[in-house]
């Protein structure tokens, strides 16, 4: 699975987004454009665009009570 993620990101020249170290793997959120992260950072444009629902059909996607 990790190899698939790495291969997919490499195919779109985004290998640096995925960080794999001893005992951990993660996405470097500073290297992606994500409206939810911009909202959490307090970006006024992202806050204006939020309409009160965030992927409500996917309970696993609710990473903060602000998006409920």
PDB file of C-alpha atoms in Angstrom:
ATOM      1  CA  UNK A   1       0.000   0.000   0.000  1.00  0.00           C
ATOM      2  CA  UNK A   2       2.768   2.486   0.863  1.00  0.00           C
ATOM      3  CA  UNK A   3       4.549   1.615  -2.370  1.00  0.00           C
ATOM      4  CA  UNK A   4       1.320   2.333  -4.272  1.00  0.00           C
ATOM      5  CA  UNK A   5       1.008   5.752  -2.645  1.00  0.00           C
ATOM      6  CA  UNK A   6       4.632   6.548  -3.431  1.00  0.00           C
ATOM      7  CA  UNK A   7       4.275   5.389  -7.038  1.00  0.00           C
ATOM      8  CA  UNK A   8       1.094   7.373  -7.565  1.00  0.00           C
ATOM      9  CA  UNK A   9       2.619  10.546  -6.169  1.00  0.00           C
ATOM     10  CA  UNK A  10       5.781  10.015  -8.215  1.00  0.00           C
ATOM     11  CA  UNK A  11       3.690   9.667 -11.376  1.00  0.00           C
ATOM     12  CA  UNK A  12       2.371  13.204 -10.855  1.00  0.00           C
ATOM     13  CA  UNK A  13       5.740  14.587  -9.722  1.00  0.00           C
ATOM     14  CA  UNK A  14       4.620  14.995  -6.126  1.00  0.00           C
ATOM     15  CA  UNK A  15       6.900  12.544  -4.327  1.00  0.00           C
ATOM     16  CA  UNK A  16       7.936  15.151  -1.771  1.00  0.00           C
ATOM     17  CA  UNK A  17       4.379  15.313  -0.385  1.00  0.00           C
ATOM     18  CA  UNK A  18       4.656  11.870   1.214  1.00  0.00           C
ATOM     19  CA  UNK A  19       7.195  11.457   4.006  1.00  0.00           C
ATOM     20  CA  UNK A  20       8.289   7.994   5.065  1.00  0.00           C
ATOM     21  CA  UNK A  21      10.597   7.603   8.033  1.00  0.00           C
ATOM     22  CA  UNK A  22      11.356   4.866  10.501  1.00  0.00           C
ATOM     23  CA  UNK A  23       8.025   3.859  12.098  1.00  0.00           C
ATOM     24  CA  UNK A  24       6.037   6.686  10.501  1.00  0.00           C
ATOM     25  CA  UNK A  25       4.509   7.855   7.253  1.00  0.00           C
ATOM     26  CA  UNK A  26       2.609  11.063   6.706  1.00  0.00           C
ATOM     27  CA  UNK A  27       1.565  13.711   4.224  1.00  0.00           C
ATOM     28  CA  UNK A  28       3.410  17.009   4.536  1.00  0.00           C
ATOM     29  CA  UNK A  29       0.378  19.308   4.639  1.00  0.00           C
ATOM     30  CA  UNK A  30       2.527  22.355   3.937  1.00  0.00           C
ATOM     31  CA  UNK A  31       3.142  20.978   0.440  1.00  0.00           C
ATOM     32  CA  UNK A  32      -0.492  20.539  -0.623  1.00  0.00           C
ATOM     33  CA  UNK A  33      -3.302  22.931  -1.425  1.00  0.00           C
ATOM     34  CA  UNK A  34      -6.250  21.932   0.758  1.00  0.00           C
ATOM     35  CA  UNK A  35      -9.263  24.099   1.531  1.00  0.00           C
ATOM     36  CA  UNK A  36      -9.876  22.349   4.860  1.00  0.00           C
ATOM     37  CA  UNK A  37      -6.344  23.053   6.072  1.00  0.00           C
ATOM     38  CA  UNK A  38      -6.608  26.644   4.849  1.00  0.00           C
ATOM     39  CA  UNK A  39      -9.826  26.973   6.839  1.00  0.00           C
ATOM     40  CA  UNK A  40      -8.119  25.674   9.963  1.00  0.00           C
ATOM     41  CA  UNK A  41      -5.258  28.143   9.407  1.00  0.00           C
ATOM     42  CA  UNK A  42      -7.800  30.971   9.427  1.00  0.00           C
ATOM     43  CA  UNK A  43      -7.562  31.897   5.746  1.00  0.00           C
ATOM     44  CA  UNK A  44     -10.464  34.347   5.184  1.00  0.00           C
ATOM     45  CA  UNK A  45     -11.110  33.066   1.631  1.00  0.00           C
ATOM     46  CA  UNK A  46     -11.418  29.476   2.840  1.00  0.00           C
ATOM     47  CA  UNK A  47     -13.660  30.535   5.718  1.00  0.00           C
ATOM     48  CA  UNK A  48     -15.997  32.386   3.324  1.00  0.00           C
ATOM     49  CA  UNK A  49     -16.224  29.338   1.062  1.00  0.00           C
ATOM     50  CA  UNK A  50     -17.247  26.961   3.881  1.00  0.00           C
ATOM     51  CA  UNK A  51     -20.999  26.391   3.657  1.00  0.00           C
ATOM     52  CA  UNK A  52     -21.549  24.345   6.808  1.00  0.00           C
ATOM     53  CA  UNK A  53     -20.957  20.837   5.483  1.00  0.00           C
ATOM     54  CA  UNK A  54     -17.708  18.952   5.122  1.00  0.00           C
ATOM     55  CA  UNK A  55     -17.870  15.532   3.509  1.00  0.00           C
ATOM     56  CA  UNK A  56     -20.820  14.614   5.709  1.00  0.00           C
ATOM     57  CA  UNK A  57     -21.298  11.337   3.843  1.00  0.00           C
ATOM     58  CA  UNK A  58     -17.887  10.184   5.166  1.00  0.00           C
ATOM     59  CA  UNK A  59     -17.761  10.063   8.982  1.00  0.00           C
ATOM     60  CA  UNK A  60     -14.025   9.284   8.892  1.00  0.00           C
ATOM     61  CA  UNK A  61     -13.438  12.652   7.215  1.00  0.00           C
ATOM     62  CA  UNK A  62     -14.648  14.668  10.195  1.00  0.00           C
ATOM     63  CA  UNK A  63     -11.310  15.596  11.710  1.00  0.00           C
ATOM     64  CA  UNK A  64     -12.589  18.512  13.757  1.00  0.00           C
ATOM     65  CA  UNK A  65     -15.863  19.572  15.346  1.00  0.00           C
ATOM     66  CA  UNK A  66     -15.736  22.751  13.229  1.00  0.00           C
ATOM     67  CA  UNK A  67     -16.737  20.679  10.220  1.00  0.00           C
ATOM     68  CA  UNK A  68     -19.762  18.965  11.742  1.00  0.00           C
TER      69      UNK A  68
END
